[in-house]
mmCIF file of C-alpha atoms in Angstrom:
data_model
loop_
_atom_site.group_PDB
_atom_site.id
_atom_site.type_symbol
_atom_site.label_atom_id
_atom_site.label_comp_id
_atom_site.label_asym_id
_atom_site.label_seq_id
_atom_site.Cartn_x
_atom_site.Cartn_y
_atom_site.Cartn_z
ATOM 1 C CA MET A 1 37.268 49.196 122.100
ATOM 2 C CA ARG A 2 35.333 49.024 119.098
ATOM 3 C CA LYS A 3 32.502 51.123 119.894
ATOM 4 C CA ASN A 4 34.824 53.746 120.663
ATOM 5 C CA MET A 5 36.701 53.787 117.649
ATOM 6 C CA PRO A 6 34.486 56.535 115.702
ATOM 7 C CA ALA A 7 34.423 58.950 118.561
ATOM 8 C CA LEU A 8 38.146 58.636 119.134
ATOM 9 C CA GLY A 9 38.193 59.254 115.082
ATOM 10 C CA GLU A 10 36.050 62.361 115.607
ATOM 11 C CA LEU A 11 38.425 63.688 118.543
ATOM 12 C CA GLU A 12 41.641 63.214 116.454
ATOM 13 C CA ARG A 13 39.803 65.374 113.757
ATOM 14 C CA VAL A 14 38.989 68.052 116.188
ATOM 15 C CA VAL A 15 42.156 68.315 117.867
ATOM 16 C CA MET A 16 44.091 68.205 114.773
ATOM 17 C CA ASP A 17 42.172 71.139 113.161
ATOM 18 C CA ALA A 18 43.370 72.896 116.379
ATOM 19 C CA VAL A 19 46.910 72.243 115.948
ATOM 20 C CA TRP A 20 46.755 72.955 111.760
ATOM 21 C CA ASP A 21 44.872 76.305 112.365
ATOM 22 C CA SER A 22 47.475 77.433 114.801
ATOM 23 C CA PRO A 23 50.587 79.679 113.263
ATOM 24 C CA GLU A 24 52.673 78.236 115.873
ATOM 25 C CA ALA A 25 53.614 75.044 117.617
ATOM 26 C CA LEU A 26 51.182 74.457 120.449
ATOM 27 C CA SER A 27 51.333 72.661 124.287
ATOM 28 C CA ALA A 28 48.653 70.061 125.122
ATOM 29 C CA TYR A 29 47.566 73.022 127.801
ATOM 30 C CA ASP A 30 46.908 75.387 124.305
ATOM 31 C CA VAL A 31 45.049 72.948 122.515
ATOM 32 C CA GLN A 32 42.890 72.142 125.337
ATOM 33 C CA GLN A 33 42.372 75.805 125.566
ATOM 34 C CA GLN A 34 41.311 75.974 122.132
ATOM 35 C CA LEU A 35 39.084 73.105 121.995
ATOM 36 C CA GLU A 36 37.245 74.671 125.160
ATOM 37 C CA ALA A 37 36.866 78.092 123.570
ATOM 38 C CA ALA A 38 35.155 76.504 120.594
ATOM 39 C CA GLY A 39 33.175 74.683 122.835
ATOM 40 C CA ARG A 40 34.309 71.171 122.547
ATOM 41 C CA PRO A 41 35.971 70.471 126.388
ATOM 42 C CA LEU A 42 38.272 67.598 126.441
ATOM 43 C CA ALA A 43 39.959 65.871 129.384
ATOM 44 C CA ALA A 44 43.676 66.082 129.692
ATOM 45 C CA THR A 45 43.950 62.334 130.077
ATOM 46 C CA THR A 46 42.259 62.066 126.886
ATOM 47 C CA LEU A 47 43.885 64.717 124.926
ATOM 48 C CA LEU A 48 47.391 63.418 125.365
ATOM 49 C CA THR A 49 46.272 59.947 124.213
ATOM 50 C CA VAL A 50 45.073 61.754 121.141
ATOM 51 C CA LEU A 51 48.200 63.904 120.752
ATOM 52 C CA SER A 52 50.374 60.694 121.401
ATOM 53 C CA ARG A 53 47.887 58.608 118.492
ATOM 54 C CA LEU A 54 48.131 61.666 116.001
ATOM 55 C CA GLU A 55 51.952 61.922 116.462
ATOM 56 C CA LYS A 56 52.119 57.705 115.780
ATOM 57 C CA LYS A 57 50.204 58.179 112.721
ATOM 58 C CA GLY A 58 52.676 60.912 111.664
ATOM 59 C CA PHE A 59 50.131 63.756 111.583
ATOM 60 C CA VAL A 60 51.999 65.885 114.414
ATOM 61 C CA ALA A 61 55.495 66.133 115.527
ATOM 62 C CA SER A 62 56.463 67.145 119.042
ATOM 63 C CA ASP A 63 59.019 69.369 120.326
ATOM 64 C CA ARG A 64 60.522 67.494 123.218
ATOM 65 C CA THR A 65 63.233 70.216 124.051
ATOM 66 C CA VAL A 66 60.881 72.328 125.574
ATOM 67 C CA ARG A 67 58.658 71.618 128.476
ATOM 68 C CA PRO A 68 55.792 71.336 128.085
ATOM 69 C CA TYR A 69 55.938 69.680 124.616
ATOM 70 C CA ARG A 70 54.981 71.685 121.762
ATOM 71 C CA TYR A 71 53.084 69.976 119.162
ATOM 72 C CA SER A 72 53.209 71.304 115.376
ATOM 73 C CA PRO A 73 51.850 69.338 112.048
ATOM 74 C CA VAL A 74 54.070 67.108 110.368
ATOM 75 C CA ALA A 75 52.341 68.510 106.788
ATOM 76 C CA SER A 76 49.738 71.160 106.102
ATOM 77 C CA ARG A 77 46.062 70.513 105.723
ATOM 78 C CA ALA A 78 46.238 71.111 102.042
ATOM 79 C CA ASP A 79 49.580 68.584 101.645
ATOM 80 C CA HIS A 80 46.987 65.893 103.184
ATOM 81 C CA VAL A 81 44.528 66.525 101.102
ATOM 82 C CA ALA A 82 46.415 66.543 97.855
ATOM 83 C CA GLU A 83 47.782 63.142 99.504
ATOM 84 C CA LEU A 84 44.362 61.812 99.973
ATOM 85 C CA MET A 85 43.084 62.841 96.078
ATOM 86 C CA HIS A 86 45.955 61.982 94.601
ATOM 87 C CA GLU A 87 45.606 58.140 95.848
ATOM 88 C CA VAL A 88 41.583 58.571 94.767
ATOM 89 C CA LEU A 89 42.117 59.973 91.517
ATOM 90 C CA GLY A 90 44.727 56.985 90.736
ATOM 91 C CA GLU A 91 47.345 58.989 88.576
ATOM 92 C CA SER A 92 49.712 55.887 89.138
ATOM 93 C CA ARG A 93 48.998 53.167 86.401
ATOM 94 C CA ASP A 94 49.265 50.167 88.798
ATOM 95 C CA ARG A 95 47.209 51.774 91.696
ATOM 96 C CA MET A 96 46.146 48.991 93.993
ATOM 97 C CA ALA A 97 43.003 48.104 94.541
ATOM 98 C CA VAL A 98 42.679 50.184 97.637
ATOM 99 C CA LEU A 99 39.529 52.267 96.882
ATOM 100 C CA GLU A 100 36.431 51.788 94.405
ATOM 101 C CA ARG A 101 35.864 54.911 92.441
ATOM 102 C CA PHE A 102 32.151 55.552 91.245
ATOM 103 C CA VAL A 103 33.910 56.562 87.852
ATOM 104 C CA GLY A 104 36.997 57.972 86.476
ATOM 105 C CA SER A 105 37.534 60.282 83.707
ATOM 106 C CA VAL A 106 35.133 59.502 80.763
ATOM 107 C CA SER A 107 36.679 59.712 77.707
ATOM 108 C CA GLU A 108 35.098 62.146 75.086
ATOM 109 C CA GLU A 109 33.679 59.432 73.020
ATOM 110 C CA ASP A 110 32.389 57.697 75.732
ATOM 111 C CA ALA A 111 31.048 61.150 76.974
ATOM 112 C CA ALA A 112 29.347 61.093 73.059
ATOM 113 C CA VAL A 113 27.857 57.929 73.866
ATOM 114 C CA LEU A 114 26.283 58.708 76.867
ATOM 115 C CA ARG A 115 24.823 62.543 75.781
ATOM 116 C CA LYS A 116 23.140 60.719 73.177
ATOM 117 C CA LEU A 117 21.003 58.772 75.167
ATOM 118 C CA LEU A 118 20.310 61.643 76.760
ATOM 119 C CA ARG A 119 18.758 63.236 74.106
ATOM 120 C CA GLY A 120 16.855 60.381 73.501
ATOM 121 C CA ASP A 121 17.714 59.226 69.929
ATOM 122 C CA GLY A 122 20.135 56.277 71.190
ATOM 123 C CA MET B 1 46.250 -10.800 109.767
ATOM 124 C CA PRO B 2 49.735 -10.789 107.860
ATOM 125 C CA VAL B 3 49.759 -9.088 104.335
ATOM 126 C CA PRO B 4 49.961 -11.827 101.630
ATOM 127 C CA PRO B 5 53.562 -12.126 99.985
ATOM 128 C CA ILE B 6 52.055 -11.502 96.298
ATOM 129 C CA ALA B 7 50.349 -8.527 97.177
ATOM 130 C CA ALA B 8 53.544 -6.669 98.237
ATOM 131 C CA ALA B 9 55.114 -7.729 95.281
ATOM 132 C CA ALA B 10 52.446 -6.057 93.274
ATOM 133 C CA VAL B 11 52.809 -2.889 95.308
ATOM 134 C CA PRO B 12 56.563 -2.073 96.485
ATOM 135 C CA GLY B 13 56.808 -0.400 99.503
ATOM 136 C CA GLY B 14 53.101 -0.025 99.768
ATOM 137 C CA ALA B 15 53.054 2.809 97.199
ATOM 138 C CA LEU B 16 50.154 2.977 94.151
ATOM 139 C CA VAL B 17 52.175 2.407 91.420
ATOM 140 C CA ILE B 18 50.579 4.334 88.357
ATOM 141 C CA PRO B 19 52.518 3.369 84.706
ATOM 142 C CA HIS B 20 54.672 6.231 83.384
ATOM 143 C CA GLY B 21 52.346 6.047 80.262
ATOM 144 C CA ALA B 22 49.790 7.517 82.112
ATOM 145 C CA ILE B 23 51.773 9.819 83.936
ATOM 146 C CA VAL B 24 53.341 11.195 80.531
ATOM 147 C CA TRP B 25 49.767 11.300 79.099
ATOM 148 C CA GLY B 26 48.106 13.066 82.289
ATOM 149 C CA ALA B 27 50.908 15.403 82.138
ATOM 150 C CA ALA B 28 50.269 16.336 78.227
ATOM 151 C CA MET B 29 46.471 16.564 78.890
ATOM 152 C CA LEU B 30 46.969 18.923 81.862
ATOM 153 C CA TRP B 31 49.680 21.092 79.875
ATOM 154 C CA LEU B 32 46.657 21.394 77.445
ATOM 155 C CA VAL B 33 44.326 22.310 79.499
ATOM 156 C CA ALA B 34 46.530 25.092 81.413
ATOM 157 C CA LEU B 35 47.632 26.493 77.746
ATOM 158 C CA MET B 36 43.975 26.832 76.697
ATOM 159 C CA LEU B 37 43.116 28.456 79.660
ATOM 160 C CA ALA B 38 46.356 30.594 79.951
ATOM 161 C CA TRP B 39 45.511 32.308 76.121
ATOM 162 C CA PRO B 40 42.570 31.396 73.894
ATOM 163 C CA VAL B 41 39.747 31.163 76.437
ATOM 164 C CA PRO B 42 40.548 34.613 77.811
ATOM 165 C CA VAL B 43 41.132 36.253 74.870
ATOM 166 C CA TRP B 44 37.541 34.748 73.619
ATOM 167 C CA LEU B 45 35.991 36.235 76.867
ATOM 168 C CA SER B 46 37.493 39.570 76.389
ATOM 169 C CA ARG B 47 36.071 39.960 72.988
ATOM 170 C CA ALA B 48 32.798 38.225 73.343
ATOM 171 C CA ALA B 49 30.208 40.846 73.492
ATOM 172 C CA TRP B 50 27.757 38.628 75.871
ATOM 173 C CA PRO B 51 29.395 39.507 79.134
ATOM 174 C CA MET B 52 28.463 42.893 79.082
ATOM 175 C CA ARG B 53 24.548 41.756 79.036
ATOM 176 C CA ALA B 54 25.392 39.294 81.508
ATOM 177 C CA PRO B 55 28.288 40.525 84.310
ATOM 178 C CA VAL B 56 27.509 38.141 86.739
ATOM 179 C CA ILE B 57 27.713 35.227 85.093
ATOM 180 C CA ALA B 58 31.007 36.766 83.101
ATOM 181 C CA LEU B 59 32.514 37.221 86.144
ATOM 182 C CA LEU B 60 32.054 33.896 87.809
ATOM 183 C CA VAL B 61 33.748 32.490 84.242
ATOM 184 C CA TRP B 62 36.714 34.617 84.667
ATOM 185 C CA GLN B 63 36.738 33.271 88.322
ATOM 186 C CA ALA B 64 36.914 29.828 87.390
ATOM 187 C CA VAL B 65 39.057 30.292 84.145
ATOM 188 C CA GLY B 66 41.696 31.800 86.467
ATOM 189 C CA LEU B 67 41.030 29.216 89.457
ATOM 190 C CA ALA B 68 41.309 26.473 86.768
ATOM 191 C CA GLY B 69 44.044 28.026 85.076
ATOM 192 C CA GLY B 70 46.162 28.342 88.155
ATOM 193 C CA LEU B 71 45.588 24.877 89.034
ATOM 194 C CA SER B 72 46.001 23.036 85.944
ATOM 195 C CA MET B 73 49.350 25.081 85.525
ATOM 196 C CA ILE B 74 50.296 23.357 89.044
ATOM 197 C CA GLY B 75 49.197 20.196 87.937
ATOM 198 C CA ALA B 76 50.856 20.016 84.906
ATOM 199 C CA LEU B 77 54.387 21.043 86.513
ATOM 200 C CA ALA B 78 53.570 18.099 89.090
ATOM 201 C CA LEU B 79 52.980 15.438 86.569
ATOM 202 C CA THR B 80 55.771 16.373 84.390
ATOM 203 C CA GLY B 81 58.056 16.428 87.620
ATOM 204 C CA PHE B 82 56.778 12.957 88.025
ATOM 205 C CA ALA B 83 57.431 12.096 84.504
ATOM 206 C CA ILE B 84 60.874 13.071 84.413
ATOM 207 C CA ALA B 85 62.086 11.864 87.816
ATOM 208 C CA PRO B 86 59.781 9.107 88.559
ATOM 209 C CA GLY B 87 61.888 7.544 91.222
ATOM 210 C CA ARG B 88 62.285 10.645 93.374
ATOM 211 C CA PRO B 89 59.253 12.115 94.716
ATOM 212 C CA TRP B 90 60.769 15.320 96.664
ATOM 213 C CA LEU B 91 62.295 16.285 93.480
ATOM 214 C CA ALA B 92 59.198 15.794 91.123
ATOM 215 C CA VAL B 93 57.040 18.396 93.276
ATOM 216 C CA ILE B 94 59.418 20.889 93.259
ATOM 217 C CA PRO B 95 58.707 23.040 90.233
ATOM 218 C CA ALA B 96 54.683 22.787 90.972
ATOM 219 C CA ALA B 97 55.689 23.660 94.776
ATOM 220 C CA VAL B 98 57.698 26.519 93.664
ATOM 221 C CA PHE B 99 54.688 27.924 91.573
ATOM 222 C CA THR B 100 52.139 27.652 93.995
ATOM 223 C CA ILE B 101 54.518 29.491 96.490
ATOM 224 C CA TYR B 102 55.122 31.995 94.501
ATOM 225 C CA LEU B 103 51.436 32.355 93.552
ATOM 226 C CA LEU B 104 50.467 32.471 97.157
ATOM 227 C CA SER B 105 53.275 34.975 98.049
ATOM 228 C CA HIS B 106 52.137 37.492 95.701
ATOM 229 C CA LEU B 107 48.976 37.593 97.158
ATOM 230 C CA ALA B 108 49.640 37.571 100.493
ATOM 231 C CA VAL B 109 52.069 40.401 99.584
ATOM 232 C CA THR B 110 49.258 42.371 97.629
ATOM 233 C CA ILE B 111 47.288 41.999 100.575
ATOM 234 C CA VAL B 112 49.443 43.496 103.099
ATOM 235 C CA GLN B 113 50.155 46.115 100.785
ATOM 236 C CA VAL B 114 46.484 46.809 100.049
ATOM 237 C CA THR B 115 45.952 46.604 103.838
ATOM 238 C CA ALA B 116 48.663 49.239 104.832
ATOM 239 C CA GLN B 117 46.842 51.670 102.192
ATOM 240 C CA ARG B 118 43.459 51.010 102.932
ATOM 241 C CA ARG B 119 44.705 52.014 106.823
ATOM 242 C CA ARG B 120 47.161 55.016 105.811
ATOM 243 C CA HIS B 121 44.049 56.147 103.726
ATOM 244 C CA LEU B 122 41.612 55.716 106.398
ATOM 245 C CA GLN B 123 43.891 57.657 108.967
ATOM 246 C CA LEU B 124 43.768 60.690 106.159
ATOM 247 C CA LEU B 125 39.833 60.316 106.132
ATOM 248 C CA ASP B 126 39.321 60.380 109.487
ATOM 249 C CA MET B 127 41.415 63.940 109.498
ATOM 250 C CA LEU B 128 40.081 65.518 106.765
ATOM 251 C CA SER B 129 36.658 64.450 106.186
ATOM 252 C CA SER B 130 33.382 64.925 108.416
ATOM 253 C CA PRO B 131 30.663 62.272 108.726
ATOM 254 C CA HIS B 132 27.589 62.732 106.740
ATOM 255 C CA PRO B 133 24.959 64.037 108.755
ATOM 256 C CA THR B 134 22.237 61.603 107.592
ATOM 257 C CA ARG B 135 23.597 58.980 105.900
ATOM 258 C CA ALA B 136 25.566 55.888 108.069
ATOM 259 C CA ARG B 137 29.010 54.709 107.100
ATOM 260 C CA THR B 138 29.372 57.914 105.028
ATOM 261 C CA ARG B 139 31.885 60.639 104.654
ATOM 262 C CA VAL B 140 32.160 64.168 103.327
ATOM 263 C CA LEU B 141 35.428 65.300 101.793
ATOM 264 C CA ASP B 142 35.916 68.855 101.569
ATOM 265 C CA ASP B 143 37.019 69.269 98.321
ATOM 266 C CA ALA B 144 35.809 70.835 94.833
ATOM 267 C CA VAL B 145 36.455 67.928 92.435
ATOM 268 C CA PRO B 146 33.731 65.650 92.028
ATOM 269 C CA VAL B 147 34.395 62.240 93.477
ATOM 270 C CA ALA B 148 32.716 59.298 94.958
ATOM 271 C CA TYR B 149 33.952 55.866 96.202
ATOM 272 C CA CYS B 150 34.235 53.454 98.526
ATOM 273 C CA LEU B 151 37.030 51.424 100.929
ATOM 274 C CA PRO B 152 35.381 48.044 101.447
ATOM 275 C CA ARG B 153 36.824 46.578 104.401
ATOM 276 C CA GLY B 154 34.528 43.974 106.013
ATOM 277 C CA ALA B 155 32.848 45.684 109.149
ATOM 278 C CA GLY B 156 34.672 48.842 108.247
ATOM 279 C CA SER B 157 33.514 50.059 105.296
ATOM 280 C CA VAL B 158 33.146 53.143 103.898
ATOM 281 C CA THR B 159 31.562 55.160 101.596
ATOM 282 C CA VAL B 160 33.119 58.761 100.696
ATOM 283 C CA LEU B 161 31.636 61.798 98.899
ATOM 284 C CA SER B 162 33.121 65.064 97.778
ATOM 285 C CA GLN B 163 31.809 67.825 98.909
ATOM 286 C CA GLY B 164 31.653 69.387 95.127
ATOM 287 C CA LEU B 165 30.118 65.549 94.064
ATOM 288 C CA LEU B 166 27.131 67.158 96.385
ATOM 289 C CA ASP B 167 27.344 70.047 95.008
ATOM 290 C CA ARG B 168 27.023 69.030 91.768
ATOM 291 C CA LEU B 169 24.400 66.158 91.407
ATOM 292 C CA ASP B 170 20.402 66.021 91.929
ATOM 293 C CA ALA B 171 18.843 64.334 94.408
ATOM 294 C CA ASP B 172 17.773 60.951 92.008
ATOM 295 C CA GLU B 173 21.811 61.091 90.649
ATOM 296 C CA LEU B 174 23.199 60.868 94.219
ATOM 297 C CA VAL B 175 20.898 57.815 94.790
ATOM 298 C CA ALA B 176 22.179 56.073 92.019
ATOM 299 C CA VAL B 177 26.109 57.202 92.685
ATOM 300 C CA ILE B 178 25.369 55.806 96.499
ATOM 301 C CA ALA B 179 23.493 52.823 95.094
ATOM 302 C CA HIS B 180 26.313 51.707 92.686
ATOM 303 C CA GLU B 181 28.978 52.039 95.732
ATOM 304 C CA ARG B 182 26.772 50.411 98.154
ATOM 305 C CA ALA B 183 26.745 47.255 95.505
ATOM 306 C CA HIS B 184 30.867 47.459 95.672
ATOM 307 C CA VAL B 185 30.840 47.197 99.421
ATOM 308 C CA GLU B 186 27.862 45.004 100.243
ATOM 309 C CA GLN B 187 29.491 42.611 97.490
ATOM 310 C CA ARG B 188 32.911 42.670 98.655
ATOM 311 C CA HIS B 189 34.164 43.569 94.978
ATOM 312 C CA ASP B 190 37.406 44.408 96.665
ATOM 313 C CA LEU B 191 37.912 40.694 97.162
ATOM 314 C CA LEU B 192 37.492 40.251 93.666
ATOM 315 C CA LEU B 193 39.831 42.687 92.270
ATOM 316 C CA LEU B 194 42.456 42.203 95.142
ATOM 317 C CA ALA B 195 43.056 38.058 93.720
ATOM 318 C CA PHE B 196 43.071 39.233 90.036
ATOM 319 C CA ARG B 197 45.561 42.277 91.098
ATOM 320 C CA ALA B 198 47.577 40.127 92.731
ATOM 321 C CA TRP B 199 47.941 37.587 89.928
ATOM 322 C CA ARG B 200 48.713 40.184 87.573
ATOM 323 C CA SER B 201 51.441 41.616 89.961
ATOM 324 C CA ALA B 202 52.922 37.854 90.200
ATOM 325 C CA LEU B 203 52.789 37.543 86.036
ATOM 326 C CA PRO B 204 53.753 40.967 84.885
ATOM 327 C CA TRP B 205 55.287 39.352 81.923
ATOM 328 C CA PHE B 206 52.097 37.444 80.809
ATOM 329 C CA PRO B 207 49.406 39.896 78.888
ATOM 330 C CA VAL B 208 46.505 37.636 79.910
ATOM 331 C CA ALA B 209 46.668 38.404 83.784
ATOM 332 C CA ALA B 210 46.434 42.718 82.554
ATOM 333 C CA LEU B 211 43.734 41.613 80.467
ATOM 334 C CA ALA B 212 42.018 39.299 82.828
ATOM 335 C CA ASP B 213 42.612 42.128 85.504
ATOM 336 C CA ALA B 214 40.989 44.974 83.357
ATOM 337 C CA GLU B 215 37.965 42.927 82.211
ATOM 338 C CA VAL B 216 37.192 41.951 85.842
ATOM 339 C CA ALA B 217 37.570 45.818 86.930
ATOM 340 C CA ALA B 218 35.257 47.090 84.443
ATOM 341 C CA LEU B 219 32.566 44.126 85.179
ATOM 342 C CA VAL B 220 32.077 44.688 88.291
ATOM 343 C CA GLU B 221 31.368 48.308 87.536
ATOM 344 C CA MET B 222 28.855 47.182 85.586
ATOM 345 C CA LEU B 223 27.568 44.917 88.369
ATOM 346 C CA ALA B 224 27.447 47.740 90.477
ATOM 347 C CA ASP B 225 25.317 50.246 87.479
ATOM 348 C CA ASP B 226 22.772 47.541 87.586
ATOM 349 C CA HIS B 227 21.988 48.092 91.067
ATOM 350 C CA ALA B 228 22.126 51.728 90.493
ATOM 351 C CA ARG B 229 19.347 51.088 87.733
ATOM 352 C CA ARG B 230 17.346 49.256 89.814
ATOM 353 C CA GLU B 231 16.706 52.387 91.746
ATOM 354 C CA VAL B 232 17.132 55.084 88.991
ATOM 355 C CA ARG B 233 16.095 55.331 85.240
ATOM 356 C CA ASP B 234 19.572 54.830 82.818
ATOM 357 C CA GLU B 235 19.017 58.642 82.317
ATOM 358 C CA VAL B 236 19.741 59.391 85.796
ATOM 359 C CA LEU B 237 23.120 57.192 86.214
ATOM 360 C CA ALA B 238 24.246 58.604 82.525
ATOM 361 C CA ARG B 239 23.946 62.240 83.955
ATOM 362 C CA ALA B 240 25.726 61.262 87.212
ATOM 363 C CA ILE B 241 28.318 59.258 85.253
ATOM 364 C CA LEU B 242 28.658 62.207 82.904
ATOM 365 C CA GLN B 243 28.750 64.971 85.916
ATOM 366 C CA VAL B 244 31.260 63.370 87.586
ATOM 367 C CA GLY B 245 33.327 61.496 84.842
ATOM 368 C CA ALA B 246 33.498 64.506 82.376
ATOM 369 C CA SER B 247 34.171 67.281 84.360
ATOM 370 C CA GLY B 248 38.027 67.410 83.171
ATOM 371 C CA VAL B 249 39.452 65.637 86.500
ATOM 372 C CA PRO B 250 42.424 63.974 85.468
ATOM 373 C CA GLY B 251 43.195 60.083 86.264
ATOM 374 C CA ALA B 252 42.013 58.577 83.201
ATOM 375 C CA GLU B 253 41.216 54.838 83.597
ATOM 376 C CA VAL B 254 43.689 54.193 80.707
ATOM 377 C CA ASP B 255 42.196 51.058 78.924
ATOM 378 C CA ALA B 256 44.985 48.373 80.013
ATOM 379 C CA ALA B 257 45.973 45.139 77.991
ATOM 380 C CA GLY B 258 43.691 45.652 75.129
ATOM 381 C CA SER B 259 40.173 45.283 77.086
ATOM 382 C CA SER B 260 37.765 47.726 75.690
ATOM 383 C CA ARG B 261 35.166 46.790 78.128
ATOM 384 C CA GLY B 262 35.280 50.040 79.741
ATOM 385 C CA SER B 263 33.667 51.927 77.105
ATOM 386 C CA ASP B 264 30.639 48.936 77.345
ATOM 387 C CA ARG B 265 29.950 50.273 80.474
ATOM 388 C CA PHE B 266 28.369 53.226 78.527
ATOM 389 C CA LYS B 267 27.392 51.575 75.783
ATOM 390 C CA ARG B 268 25.054 48.762 77.730
ATOM 391 C CA LEU B 269 22.931 52.081 79.166
ATOM 392 C CA VAL B 270 22.194 53.074 75.290
ATOM 393 C CA THR B 271 21.312 50.086 74.184
#
């Protein structure tokens, strides 16, 4: 199971890209067609598993009033990038120890200290 | 063999009897230790200059101060309980038990929250980033803002580099960034940060908890820098820090609770 995890993550990304790139809601069959056209053919059962995982994670929503079900993104790619970057840049003061950044924003004074080192007269 | 009656008289009910005076004295001593560890010792530690030269030792001292401070406080509460209500052990341990449960429950809540946030973050990363072409456990985020960070979580740790970072840094600077993040992952700095973050959230009215958290966070960065400095010259690391940190990106790490340790990270590269 653990060995399959990264592979499944990659499939989710490929499927999600197809859903994001489409201007309208897609059926599973539409997604399959698109992936095949893009050179990434996927078995229908696998695709349905991936779609249901994406739905559970809150990335896609399905319209179940029509047959076959139509899948559409819950939020745009840009919205999700914004959510991610908000967490990375840690604009909230009491952010949890979720991730460790290389460096935050360096103050002007600290930047001057570093530039001095680089000039070689530090 | 039956117990001689005289021994039973000396130890009523089979329990060990400690003189009341000794309990009071012990409680006073433990309060003294707890108060020292709660205020003067951490404040002195945060003002000392040596931690920036020896972050490993400083981190050990902070852990010792945190652990000993918590335990002495629990012990002091317990002994005070016994001094006040000597005949009722169940009543006597209530303050110590309540304090212990309070601290542990904050730790548990912090762990659950951080784990949930990490899971969500990894889900987003799966969607929004692609695996690095050559480096294992490294993902590339397609964003122009130069950022590098890691999500340490045991076997599933991942380092994330943004496309903006890859475009901006030269090969040596990238080595510095990756060595820095690898140190965080391999040494599980997240566990240390988690413990101090939990302590801080448990005691929001206690400024030293915030001070300790800020100090530990800064020392962990110095420790990771030291790993980068084994692979590149100080100048290269300084360039990388400037490229990433002085690029006008929001998200300043405000010095919390009077800790100036954040600036020490840069000064130690110069001196």
